[in-house]
Each structure stands twice: as C-alpha cells, then as structure tokens.
Amino acid sequence: MLRQAPRFLLRRASAAAMRWSRPFSTDLPAETAGDSKFVDAWKKLIPNIDPPKTPSAYMAPRPPTPSTIPSKLTVNLVLPYDSVLSAKEVDMVIVPAATGQMGVLPGHVATITELKPGILSVHEGNDITKYFLSGGFAFVHANSIADIIAIEATPVDRIDQNLVQKGLAEFQQKLHSASTDVEKAEAQIGIDVYSALNAALTG
Amino acid sequence: MAMAALRREGRRIAAPLISPQPINPIRSSIASSEYDTIPFAFRFVYIYIFRNRMKSVRNIQKITKAMKMVAASKLRAIQTRAENSRGLWQPFTALLGDTPSVDVKKNVIVTISSDKGLCGGINSTSVKISRGLYKLNSGPEKECKYVILGEKAKAQLVRDSKKDIELAITELQKNPLNYTQVAVLADDILKNVEYDALRIVYNKFQSVVAFLPTTSTVLSPEIVEREAEAGGKLGELDSYEIEGGETKSEVLQNLTEFQFSCVMFNAVLENACSEQGARMSAMDSSSRNAGDMLDRLTLTYNRTRQASITTELIEIISGASALEG
C-alpha cells in the first residue's frame, strides 16, 4: 500500500497541475475534437515539449444554424490591415460576385463566391454604405453570417474621378503596347479595376 | 578580511565579463590566492583593472537599455497592425475548420523566425516545434519538407535537416511588412513547392511577455475535397454553393491560395511583434544584470581602494614609530 502512495500522489499532483496550466485566458474556448487528436498524438511522440496552439484556440466558435431564419444578417468585412465591419447586424448586403451583383439576405443559402472589383453596399434600415472592393472572397454561412474578405475597401466618396480616368487611359495604353502574356494579363487586370472604379463613380 | 572578500569576488567576476583591453592577461595570470604575495606597488594596478571593467559594463548597460527602447518603439508600431490583421484568418477557419491532425503524404512546414538575434528564446521554440511536427508527420510514404523564413531558423535547421529544406527566405523585414510583399512570397512558395498540407509555425503575440507557439494548417484543394467527402469538420463544405469561376476546383484553388497568403500575413506580423517583445525583455534583463554586476564591482573596487589606503597608512605610521624608537 505504501508503494501505491507515491503513484497516487503523483496522479493527484499532475491533475492539479493540469488544472493550473491554463491561467488568465478568457479567449480560449474548449478544444474541439480535431485539436485533442493532434494534442494526444503530439504528447505521445514528443512528451517534453508543449504542443503548439492552433487557430481554433484563438477564435470564438461560430453559432450553429438556427431553426428559423433570423431577422438580421451578421456581416464581417475584413481587410489585411483592418476589420472594417465586425459582427455588424444589417438587413442586406450586395456583393460584387464574379458572376454579377449578388444580394445576400438573412437565411441565404450557404455560398462561397469569388469577388471581382466592384461595389459592396451594406443596407441597414434606411442607411446604405457603399465600399469599393478590390476583389477577394465572400462566404455566406448557413447561420446567416457573411464573411467578406477583400484586399482593399474604400468608401466610394473617397475616390477621385480624375485619377480614375488617368489610370484607365494608362492601362489601356499598356495593353496596346504589351508583348508577353504576363504583361497583357496585368494590363487587363488594371483595366478591369479602373473600369469598375469608373462604373462605381458614375453608377 | 578585505582580502578574503576580494578573493571571493575575484573568483566570481573572472569568467563572464568581456574586457576588450590587455587587462585580461594581467588578471588571468594572477590567481586570487596569490594576491597577498604581490609587492605593494602593483596593487594599484588592480584599481585600474576594476575601473576599466566597470566602464565596459556600464557601456554594455547603456547599449542594452538603448536596444530595449528601440525594440519598444518598433513593437508599438507593429502591434496595432498585427492586431488589426487578426480578423483576416478567422473567416477561413470558420469555413474550413482547423485540422492540424490531418493525415497527408506531402507535408510542408513553413517556419517563421527572425533575422536578427538577441531576442530571447522564440526562434529556438519555433525550431523545436517544427522539428516536433516533422517527427509527428514522418512515416512510411509520407514526406516532410521545410520552408524557412528568417536567418535564425535557417542556421539551426541547416545543421541536421539540410536535405529537407526546400526554400529559405531571409531579409523579410528590410522593408516594412505589407500584404503585397507577403502575397508575392506566398505565390513563390506555392509555385515552387509541392504540398498537400502547409503547416505554418510562428509565435503568436499574446502580450509583451507572453508568446504562444502556434501552428496553422492550410490544405491543398485536393485534400480539401477529400476531407469534405470523408465528413468530419469539412463535411459541411459540400452544402456550400460555389459561385464565380468556371469550376468548383478552380474556385477551391483560388480559395486555398488566398487563405495561405492571409494566414501568412497574420503569422509574419505576429512573429515580428513577438520578436520585438522578446527582444525588449531580453535587453531589459540584460541591463538589470549589468546593473547588478556594476554594484558588485563598485563594492569590491571601494574595498580594494580603502584597503590600499589603509595599508599605506599603516606602513607610514609603523615606519615613523620605528624611527622614534
């Protein structure tokens, strides 16, 4: 019985230590199934080093799909250098999908779409905010959360008409003088963006 | 008693100090126990030795304090950008889930580290985690390659895994980090390296004193489709309508490339923040250490000085009293 005592004490001590090993973190939700598989595999093979954290540890889990269609759509618009809108409740957004303008309402079917340069308009009650997006992706989830990831998003009133015309002319010039496919593709991209900007200002 | 204290001090300060002048030959050639046998005049040399040593320690302290200030200002500049970029990878994890335990044939471990040193243990931690992931993902029919960003990880990994390093990129922070640069880098990596899963290892910046080693996993489009069919975390992917582009696989391809560049951008910024924070605390403890060393040296310097004055007085007085008879 005395031989069992150290093992018993060690188990108690390690259990207490495990309870203490997650201090002061309010943004660490419970680990999901995939994580525990990774953590277990790591601990078995490399017992001396703590396993690295994974991104799901830093993110609050998304709410599940509700049974009735919610009244508002939650929109996240993120850019590499800023989150322009995060968890904003709106009525509708119109995204510039590659296949045309797409309206997203609460209860929209789950979609993944590529975006082309164009205008994103956010409708909240009677307010409409318009941003010019440079392109990216948009995910609409079944739980009425829309994630829009773009590289640049500027409010339309900050765009200068003259610079747009100049840029368009410049890229059209480049397309005429382009020789290789790469240059042609780059010039074409420039023309697409500037024509979209032009349309945004006039339309 | 002063001699005994000096002997003790001598033993302690002999090794770690870096003294640039020719003081070292004198110091090291005289063992502290022989101090008493040295004729009196040469004891003055010791005072100069101490003074020079104190001057160099003081200079080191000033340099490390300055480095800490510089790191603090760089941290301030980059911290807001890193925090703003944190929203960038979250939609991808919400859509595609977090699958660090995925079982694939071709693993590529992207290790992010710093170019400059003196930043504490963060580079060693990243390398340890990379090696751990390598071990975890090696087996029959599986291969694991490294892509290294930064000099420090390259120096450590070249020693034992030279044949597994596909690509090594240095001088990332010569220009301020921006998305375009990271996108070009991600494009380079995706073009030149065959991968089924990319595992990015970096230190996430939690606070100025806490850095969490983290690994993010980005899967190739084929593996995404395979996992979606298999069910589990990506099982719901099939329920998403795909718009834009001609085929689903083309959109998935663009999606994974975009995900990789976004995750890389956040990882590089977080690692840069962690580097500056670690450098701040390393330089801070170094200045404090130099301060302690300086205090000890000052004490022994004063004791030596007073001892030599006392000895001189004793000799004069005993000489005088001998004359008087």
Coordinates of C-alpha atoms in Angstrom, one line a residue:
Chain A
M1 CA 0.0 0.0 0.0
L2 CA 2.9 2.3 0.7
R3 CA 4.2 1.6 -2.7
Q4 CA 1.0 2.8 -4.3
A5 CA 1.1 6.0 -2.4
P6 CA 3.7 7.9 -4.5
R7 CA 1.9 6.9 -7.7
F8 CA -1.4 8.1 -6.2
L9 CA 0.2 11.4 -5.1
L10 CA 1.8 11.9 -8.5
R11 CA -1.6 11.4 -10.2
R12 CA -3.2 13.9 -7.8
A13 CA -0.4 16.4 -8.3
S14 CA -0.5 16.1 -12.1
A15 CA -4.2 16.6 -12.1
A16 CA -3.8 19.7 -10.0
A17 CA -1.0 20.9 -12.3
M18 CA -3.2 20.4 -15.4
R19 CA -6.0 22.5 -13.9
W20 CA -3.4 25.3 -13.3
S21 CA -1.9 25.2 -16.7
R22 CA -4.4 27.4 -18.4
P23 CA -4.2 30.7 -16.5
F24 CA -5.9 34.0 -17.1
S25 CA -7.0 33.3 -20.7
T26 CA -10.5 34.4 -21.4
D27 CA -10.4 33.8 -25.1
L28 CA -9.6 30.0 -25.0
P29 CA -12.8 28.1 -25.6
A30 CA -13.0 24.3 -25.2
E31 CA -10.8 22.4 -27.6
T32 CA -12.5 20.7 -30.4
A33 CA -12.2 17.0 -31.4
G34 CA -9.6 17.6 -34.1
D35 CA -7.4 19.5 -31.7
S36 CA -7.5 16.9 -29.0
K37 CA -6.4 14.3 -31.6
F38 CA -3.5 16.4 -32.5
V39 CA -2.6 17.2 -28.9
D40 CA -2.7 13.5 -28.0
A41 CA -0.6 12.4 -31.0
W42 CA 1.9 15.2 -30.1
K43 CA 2.1 14.2 -26.4
K44 CA 2.7 10.6 -27.2
L45 CA 5.6 11.3 -29.6
I46 CA 7.1 14.4 -28.1
P47 CA 6.4 14.4 -24.4
N48 CA 8.9 17.0 -23.3
I49 CA 7.6 20.0 -25.3
D50 CA 4.1 21.5 -25.0
P51 CA 2.1 21.2 -28.2
P52 CA 1.7 24.3 -30.2
K53 CA -1.7 26.1 -30.2
T54 CA -3.9 26.1 -33.2
P55 CA -6.0 28.9 -34.6
S56 CA -9.3 27.5 -33.3
A57 CA -8.0 28.2 -29.8
Y58 CA -8.0 31.9 -30.6
M59 CA -11.4 32.1 -32.1
A60 CA -14.8 32.1 -30.5
P61 CA -16.8 29.2 -32.1
R62 CA -19.5 30.3 -34.5
P63 CA -23.1 29.8 -33.5
P64 CA -24.9 26.8 -35.0
T65 CA -27.6 27.1 -37.7
P66 CA -30.8 28.3 -36.1
S67 CA -34.0 26.5 -37.0
T68 CA -35.9 29.7 -38.0
I69 CA -34.5 32.4 -40.3
P70 CA -33.1 35.2 -38.2
S71 CA -34.1 38.7 -38.9
K72 CA -30.7 40.2 -39.4
L73 CA -27.6 39.3 -41.3
T74 CA -24.3 39.5 -39.4
V75 CA -21.6 40.9 -41.6
N76 CA -17.8 40.8 -41.2
L77 CA -15.8 42.8 -43.7
V78 CA -12.1 42.2 -43.1
L79 CA -9.0 43.6 -44.9
P80 CA -5.4 42.7 -44.3
Y81 CA -4.8 45.9 -42.3
D82 CA -8.1 46.4 -40.6
S83 CA -11.5 44.9 -39.8
V84 CA -13.9 47.4 -41.3
L85 CA -17.1 45.7 -40.1
S86 CA -17.1 43.0 -37.5
A87 CA -20.2 41.3 -36.4
K88 CA -22.4 44.1 -37.7
E89 CA -26.1 43.3 -37.9
V90 CA -27.6 44.5 -41.1
D91 CA -30.6 43.8 -43.3
M92 CA -28.9 43.1 -46.6
V93 CA -25.6 43.3 -48.4
I94 CA -25.0 43.3 -52.1
V95 CA -21.6 41.9 -53.0
P96 CA -19.8 42.2 -56.3
A97 CA -19.5 38.5 -57.1
A98 CA -17.6 37.4 -60.2
T99 CA -20.9 36.4 -61.8
G100 CA -22.5 39.8 -61.1
Q101 CA -24.0 41.7 -58.2
M102 CA -25.4 39.3 -55.6
G103 CA -27.8 40.2 -52.9
V104 CA -27.5 38.4 -49.6
L105 CA -30.4 38.4 -47.1
P106 CA -30.7 36.6 -43.8
G107 CA -31.3 32.9 -44.4
H108 CA -29.4 32.9 -47.7
V109 CA -28.2 29.5 -48.8
A110 CA -24.6 28.8 -47.8
T111 CA -22.3 30.1 -50.6
I112 CA -18.6 30.6 -51.4
T113 CA -18.1 33.2 -54.1
E114 CA -15.1 34.9 -55.6
L115 CA -15.4 38.6 -55.8
K116 CA -14.4 40.9 -58.7
P117 CA -13.5 44.6 -58.2
G118 CA -16.8 46.4 -57.6
I119 CA -19.1 48.0 -55.1
L120 CA -20.2 46.4 -51.9
S121 CA -23.3 48.0 -50.4
V122 CA -24.5 47.4 -46.9
H123 CA -28.1 48.1 -46.2
E124 CA -29.2 48.8 -42.7
G125 CA -32.7 50.2 -42.3
N126 CA -32.6 53.3 -44.5
D127 CA -28.8 53.7 -44.5
I128 CA -26.8 52.4 -47.4
T129 CA -23.0 52.4 -47.1
K130 CA -21.0 51.7 -50.2
Y131 CA -17.4 50.4 -50.4
F132 CA -15.3 49.8 -53.4
L133 CA -13.7 46.4 -53.0
S134 CA -10.6 45.3 -54.8
G135 CA -11.6 41.7 -55.0
G136 CA -11.4 38.7 -52.7
F137 CA -13.8 36.2 -51.4
A138 CA -17.2 36.1 -49.7
F139 CA -18.5 33.3 -47.6
V140 CA -22.2 33.1 -46.6
H141 CA -22.8 30.6 -43.9
A142 CA -26.0 28.8 -43.1
N143 CA -26.3 30.6 -39.8
S144 CA -26.7 34.0 -41.5
I145 CA -23.2 35.1 -41.0
A146 CA -21.5 36.7 -44.1
D147 CA -17.7 36.9 -44.2
I148 CA -16.3 39.2 -46.8
I149 CA -12.5 39.2 -47.2
A150 CA -11.1 41.8 -49.5
I151 CA -7.7 43.3 -50.0
E152 CA -8.8 46.9 -50.1
A153 CA -12.1 48.6 -49.4
T154 CA -12.6 52.3 -49.7
P155 CA -15.8 54.3 -49.2
V156 CA -16.9 55.4 -52.6
D157 CA -16.8 59.1 -51.8
R158 CA -13.0 59.0 -51.3
I159 CA -12.3 58.0 -55.0
D160 CA -11.0 60.7 -57.2
Q161 CA -12.6 60.8 -60.7
N162 CA -9.6 62.3 -62.4
L163 CA -7.2 59.7 -61.1
V164 CA -9.5 57.0 -62.3
Q165 CA -9.7 58.4 -65.8
K166 CA -5.9 58.8 -65.9
G167 CA -5.4 55.2 -64.6
L168 CA -7.8 53.8 -67.1
A169 CA -6.1 55.5 -70.0
E170 CA -2.7 54.4 -68.7
F171 CA -3.7 50.7 -68.5
Q172 CA -5.3 50.8 -72.0
Q173 CA -2.1 52.2 -73.3
K174 CA -0.2 49.3 -71.6
L175 CA -2.5 46.8 -73.1
H176 CA -1.8 48.1 -76.6
S177 CA 2.0 48.0 -76.1
A178 CA 2.0 44.7 -74.2
S179 CA 4.0 41.9 -75.8
T180 CA 4.1 38.9 -73.4
D181 CA 1.1 37.2 -72.0
V182 CA 2.0 38.2 -68.5
E183 CA 2.1 41.9 -69.4
K184 CA -1.2 41.5 -71.2
A185 CA -2.8 39.9 -68.2
E186 CA -1.5 42.6 -65.9
A187 CA -2.8 45.3 -68.2
Q188 CA -6.1 43.6 -68.4
I189 CA -6.4 43.4 -64.7
G190 CA -5.6 47.1 -64.4
I191 CA -8.3 47.9 -67.0
D192 CA -10.9 45.8 -65.2
V193 CA -10.2 47.5 -61.9
Y194 CA -10.3 51.0 -63.3
S195 CA -13.4 50.4 -65.4
A196 CA -15.1 49.0 -62.2
L197 CA -14.0 52.2 -60.4
N198 CA -15.4 54.3 -63.2
A199 CA -18.7 52.4 -63.1
A200 CA -18.7 52.8 -59.3
L201 CA -18.4 56.6 -59.6
T202 CA -20.9 57.1 -62.3
G203 CA -23.4 54.3 -61.5
Chain B
M1 CA 39.1 40.4 5.7
A2 CA 39.0 42.7 2.7
M3 CA 41.5 40.4 1.0
A4 CA 39.2 37.4 1.6
A5 CA 36.3 39.3 0.1
L6 CA 38.4 40.3 -2.9
R7 CA 39.4 36.7 -3.3
R8 CA 35.8 35.7 -3.4
E9 CA 34.9 38.5 -5.8
G10 CA 37.9 37.6 -8.0
R11 CA 36.6 34.1 -8.5
R12 CA 33.1 35.3 -9.4
I13 CA 34.0 38.0 -11.8
A14 CA 36.8 36.3 -13.6
A15 CA 34.8 34.4 -16.3
P16 CA 31.7 36.2 -17.8
L17 CA 32.9 39.8 -18.4
I18 CA 34.1 40.7 -21.8
S19 CA 37.0 43.0 -21.4
P20 CA 38.5 44.4 -24.6
Q21 CA 41.8 45.8 -23.2
P22 CA 45.0 43.9 -22.3
I23 CA 43.7 43.7 -18.8
N24 CA 42.9 40.1 -19.3
P25 CA 46.4 38.8 -19.4
I26 CA 47.2 40.5 -16.1
R27 CA 44.0 39.4 -14.5
S28 CA 44.1 35.9 -15.6
S29 CA 47.7 35.4 -14.9
I30 CA 47.4 36.3 -11.2
A31 CA 45.3 33.8 -9.3
S32 CA 43.3 35.5 -6.5
S33 CA 45.0 33.4 -3.8
E34 CA 48.4 34.9 -4.7
Y35 CA 47.2 38.4 -4.1
D36 CA 48.9 38.7 -0.7
T37 CA 52.3 37.8 -2.1
I38 CA 52.3 40.7 -4.7
P39 CA 54.5 43.6 -3.7
F40 CA 52.5 46.7 -2.8
A41 CA 53.0 49.0 -5.7
F42 CA 51.4 46.6 -8.2
R43 CA 48.2 46.6 -6.1
F44 CA 47.3 49.9 -7.6
V45 CA 47.0 48.2 -11.0
Y46 CA 44.0 46.3 -9.6
I47 CA 42.2 49.6 -9.1
Y48 CA 42.6 50.4 -12.7
I49 CA 41.5 47.0 -13.7
F50 CA 38.3 47.4 -11.7
R51 CA 37.8 50.8 -13.1
N52 CA 38.1 49.7 -16.7
R53 CA 35.9 46.7 -16.1
M54 CA 33.3 49.0 -14.6
K55 CA 33.4 51.3 -17.6
S56 CA 32.9 48.5 -20.0
V57 CA 30.0 47.0 -18.0
R58 CA 28.4 50.5 -17.9
N59 CA 28.7 50.8 -21.6
I60 CA 27.1 47.5 -22.1
Q61 CA 24.3 48.5 -19.9
K62 CA 23.7 51.7 -21.9
I63 CA 23.7 49.7 -25.1
T64 CA 21.2 47.2 -23.9
K65 CA 19.0 50.0 -22.5
A66 CA 19.0 51.7 -25.9
M67 CA 18.2 48.4 -27.7
K68 CA 15.3 48.0 -25.3
M69 CA 13.9 51.4 -26.2
V70 CA 14.3 50.8 -29.9
A71 CA 12.5 47.4 -29.6
A72 CA 9.7 49.1 -27.6
S73 CA 9.1 51.7 -30.2
K74 CA 9.2 49.1 -33.1
L75 CA 6.8 47.0 -31.1
R76 CA 4.4 49.9 -30.7
A77 CA 4.4 50.5 -34.4
I78 CA 3.8 46.9 -35.4
Q79 CA 1.4 45.8 -32.7
T80 CA -1.6 47.7 -34.0
R81 CA -1.1 46.3 -37.4
A82 CA -0.8 42.8 -36.1
E83 CA -4.0 43.2 -34.0
N84 CA -5.9 44.6 -37.0
S85 CA -4.8 41.7 -39.1
R86 CA -6.2 39.1 -36.7
G87 CA -9.6 39.2 -38.3
L88 CA -8.2 38.1 -41.6
W89 CA -7.8 34.4 -41.0
Q90 CA -10.9 33.9 -38.9
P91 CA -13.4 33.5 -41.8
F92 CA -11.2 30.8 -43.3
T93 CA -11.0 28.9 -40.1
A94 CA -14.8 29.3 -39.7
L95 CA -15.3 27.9 -43.2
L96 CA -12.7 25.2 -43.5
G97 CA -12.1 24.3 -39.9
D98 CA -8.8 23.8 -38.1
T99 CA -7.3 20.4 -39.0
P100 CA -3.8 20.1 -37.5
S101 CA -4.2 16.3 -37.3
V102 CA -4.9 15.8 -40.9
D103 CA -3.0 12.8 -42.4
V104 CA -1.4 13.7 -45.7
K105 CA 1.5 12.5 -47.8
K106 CA 3.3 15.7 -48.5
N107 CA 3.7 18.0 -45.6
V108 CA 5.5 21.3 -45.8
I109 CA 6.4 23.1 -42.6
V110 CA 6.8 26.8 -43.0
T111 CA 8.9 28.1 -40.1
I112 CA 8.8 31.8 -39.4
S113 CA 11.7 33.3 -37.5
S114 CA 13.7 36.5 -37.2
D115 CA 16.8 37.6 -39.0
K116 CA 18.5 39.3 -36.1
G117 CA 19.4 37.7 -32.8
L118 CA 19.3 38.8 -29.1
C119 CA 15.6 38.2 -29.0
G120 CA 15.3 35.5 -26.3
G121 CA 14.1 32.0 -27.0
I122 CA 11.4 32.5 -29.6
N123 CA 13.5 31.2 -32.6
S124 CA 14.6 28.1 -30.7
T125 CA 10.9 27.5 -29.7
S126 CA 9.8 27.7 -33.3
V127 CA 12.5 25.4 -34.5
K128 CA 11.7 22.9 -31.7
I129 CA 8.0 22.9 -32.7
S130 CA 9.0 22.5 -36.4
R131 CA 11.1 19.5 -35.6
G132 CA 8.3 18.1 -33.5
L133 CA 5.8 18.5 -36.4
Y134 CA 8.4 16.8 -38.6
K135 CA 8.6 13.9 -36.3
L136 CA 4.8 13.7 -36.0
N137 CA 4.3 13.7 -39.7
S138 CA 7.0 11.3 -40.8
G139 CA 6.3 7.8 -41.6
P140 CA 6.2 5.3 -44.5
E141 CA 5.1 7.1 -47.7
K142 CA 5.0 10.4 -46.0
E143 CA 7.4 13.2 -46.6
C144 CA 8.1 16.4 -44.8
K145 CA 9.9 19.5 -46.1
Y146 CA 10.9 22.8 -44.6
V147 CA 10.4 26.3 -46.0
I148 CA 12.2 28.7 -43.8
L149 CA 11.7 32.4 -43.3
G150 CA 14.4 34.2 -41.4
E151 CA 18.1 33.6 -40.8
K152 CA 17.9 32.2 -37.3
A153 CA 15.8 29.2 -38.0
K154 CA 17.8 28.5 -41.1
A155 CA 21.0 28.5 -39.1
Q156 CA 19.5 25.9 -36.7
L157 CA 17.8 23.7 -39.2
V158 CA 20.6 23.6 -41.7
R159 CA 22.7 21.6 -39.1
D160 CA 20.6 18.5 -39.2
S161 CA 17.9 18.7 -41.8
K162 CA 19.8 20.3 -44.7
K163 CA 18.4 17.9 -47.3
D164 CA 14.8 18.6 -46.3
I165 CA 14.9 22.4 -46.7
E166 CA 13.1 23.4 -49.9
L167 CA 13.3 27.1 -49.7
A168 CA 15.0 29.6 -47.4
I169 CA 14.0 33.2 -47.4
T170 CA 15.8 35.9 -45.5
E171 CA 15.7 39.7 -45.1
L172 CA 11.9 39.8 -44.9
Q173 CA 11.8 42.9 -42.8
K174 CA 14.1 45.1 -44.8
N175 CA 11.1 47.0 -45.9
P176 CA 8.1 47.4 -43.7
L177 CA 5.8 44.4 -43.9
N178 CA 2.8 44.7 -46.1
Y179 CA 0.3 42.4 -47.7
T180 CA 1.7 42.8 -51.3
Q181 CA 5.1 41.5 -50.2
V182 CA 3.7 38.6 -48.3
A183 CA 1.3 37.8 -51.2
V184 CA 4.3 37.6 -53.6
L185 CA 6.2 35.4 -51.1
A186 CA 3.2 33.1 -50.7
D187 CA 2.9 32.9 -54.5
D188 CA 6.6 31.9 -54.7
I189 CA 6.2 29.2 -52.2
L190 CA 3.1 27.8 -53.7
K191 CA 4.7 27.7 -57.2
N192 CA 7.9 26.0 -56.1
V193 CA 6.8 23.6 -53.5
E194 CA 4.6 20.6 -53.9
Y195 CA 2.3 20.3 -50.9
D196 CA -0.7 18.5 -49.6
A197 CA -0.7 20.4 -46.3
L198 CA 1.2 23.5 -45.3
R199 CA 1.9 23.9 -41.6
I200 CA 2.9 27.4 -40.6
V201 CA 4.8 27.6 -37.4
Y202 CA 5.1 31.0 -35.7
N203 CA 4.9 32.7 -32.3
K204 CA 1.6 34.4 -31.7
F205 CA 1.9 37.7 -29.7
Q206 CA -0.3 37.4 -26.6
S207 CA 1.4 40.2 -24.6
V208 CA 4.7 41.8 -24.2
V209 CA 5.9 39.0 -22.0
A210 CA 3.9 36.1 -23.4
F211 CA 4.4 34.5 -26.8
L212 CA 2.4 31.4 -27.8
P213 CA 4.0 29.0 -30.3
T214 CA 1.2 28.3 -32.8
T215 CA 0.7 26.2 -35.9
S216 CA -1.8 27.0 -38.6
T217 CA -2.7 24.4 -41.2
V218 CA -3.6 25.2 -44.9
L219 CA -4.7 22.3 -47.0
S220 CA -4.3 21.9 -50.8
P221 CA -7.6 21.9 -52.8
E222 CA -7.4 18.2 -53.5
I223 CA -7.1 17.4 -49.8
V224 CA -10.0 19.8 -49.0
E225 CA -12.2 17.9 -51.4
R226 CA -11.0 14.6 -49.9
E227 CA -11.8 15.7 -46.4
A228 CA -15.1 17.2 -47.4
E229 CA -16.1 13.8 -48.8
A230 CA -14.8 12.0 -45.7
G231 CA -17.0 14.1 -43.5
G232 CA -15.9 15.5 -40.1
K233 CA -15.0 19.1 -39.9
L234 CA -15.1 19.8 -43.6
G235 CA -18.2 17.7 -44.2
E236 CA -20.4 20.7 -44.5
L237 CA -18.3 22.1 -47.3
D238 CA -20.4 20.3 -49.9
S239 CA -23.5 22.1 -48.8
Y240 CA -22.0 25.5 -49.9
E241 CA -22.9 26.7 -53.3
I242 CA -19.9 27.8 -55.3
E243 CA -20.2 30.9 -57.4
G244 CA -17.8 32.6 -59.7
G245 CA -15.1 30.9 -61.7
E246 CA -15.8 28.1 -64.1
T247 CA -15.5 25.0 -61.9
K248 CA -15.6 24.2 -58.3
S249 CA -11.9 23.1 -58.3
E250 CA -10.8 26.4 -59.7
V251 CA -12.6 28.3 -57.0
L252 CA -11.2 26.0 -54.4
Q253 CA -7.7 26.5 -55.8
N254 CA -8.1 30.3 -55.6
L255 CA -9.5 29.9 -52.1
T256 CA -6.6 27.9 -50.7
E257 CA -4.1 30.3 -52.3
F258 CA -5.9 33.3 -50.8
Q259 CA -6.1 31.5 -47.4
F260 CA -2.4 30.8 -47.4
S261 CA -1.5 34.4 -48.2
C262 CA -3.9 35.7 -45.5
V263 CA -2.7 33.3 -42.9
M264 CA 1.0 34.0 -43.8
F265 CA 0.4 37.8 -43.5
N266 CA -1.0 37.4 -40.0
A267 CA 1.7 34.9 -39.0
V268 CA 4.5 37.1 -40.2
L269 CA 3.1 40.2 -38.3
E270 CA 2.5 38.2 -35.1
N271 CA 6.0 36.8 -35.2
A272 CA 7.5 40.2 -35.8
C273 CA 5.7 41.5 -32.8
S274 CA 6.8 38.6 -30.7
E275 CA 10.4 39.2 -31.8
Q276 CA 10.3 42.8 -30.7
G277 CA 8.6 41.9 -27.4
A278 CA 11.1 39.1 -26.7
R279 CA 14.0 41.5 -27.5
M280 CA 12.6 44.0 -25.1
S281 CA 12.5 41.6 -22.2
A282 CA 15.9 40.1 -23.1
M283 CA 17.5 43.5 -23.2
D284 CA 15.8 44.5 -20.1
S285 CA 17.1 41.5 -18.1
S286 CA 20.5 42.1 -19.6
S287 CA 20.6 45.7 -18.4
R288 CA 19.4 44.7 -15.0
N289 CA 22.1 42.0 -14.9
A290 CA 24.7 44.6 -15.9
G291 CA 23.5 46.8 -13.2
D292 CA 23.9 44.1 -10.6
M293 CA 27.4 43.3 -11.9
L294 CA 28.2 47.0 -11.6
D295 CA 27.0 47.2 -8.0
R296 CA 29.2 44.2 -7.1
L297 CA 32.2 45.7 -8.9
T298 CA 31.7 49.0 -7.2
L299 CA 31.8 47.4 -3.8
T300 CA 35.0 45.4 -4.4
Y301 CA 36.5 48.5 -6.1
N302 CA 35.9 50.6 -3.0
R303 CA 37.1 47.8 -0.7
T304 CA 40.3 47.5 -2.7
R305 CA 40.8 51.2 -2.7
Q306 CA 40.3 51.5 1.1
A307 CA 42.5 48.5 1.7
S308 CA 45.4 50.0 -0.2
I309 CA 45.0 53.4 1.6
T310 CA 44.9 51.6 5.0
T311 CA 48.0 49.6 4.1
E312 CA 49.8 52.7 3.1
L313 CA 48.9 54.5 6.3
I314 CA 50.0 51.5 8.4
E315 CA 53.3 51.4 6.7
I316 CA 53.9 55.1 7.1
I317 CA 52.9 55.0 10.8
S318 CA 54.9 52.0 11.6
G319 CA 57.9 53.4 9.8
A320 CA 57.5 56.7 11.8
S321 CA 57.2 54.9 15.1
A322 CA 60.2 52.8 14.4
L323 CA 62.2 56.0 13.9
E324 CA 61.0 57.5 17.1
G325 CA 62.2 54.4 18.9

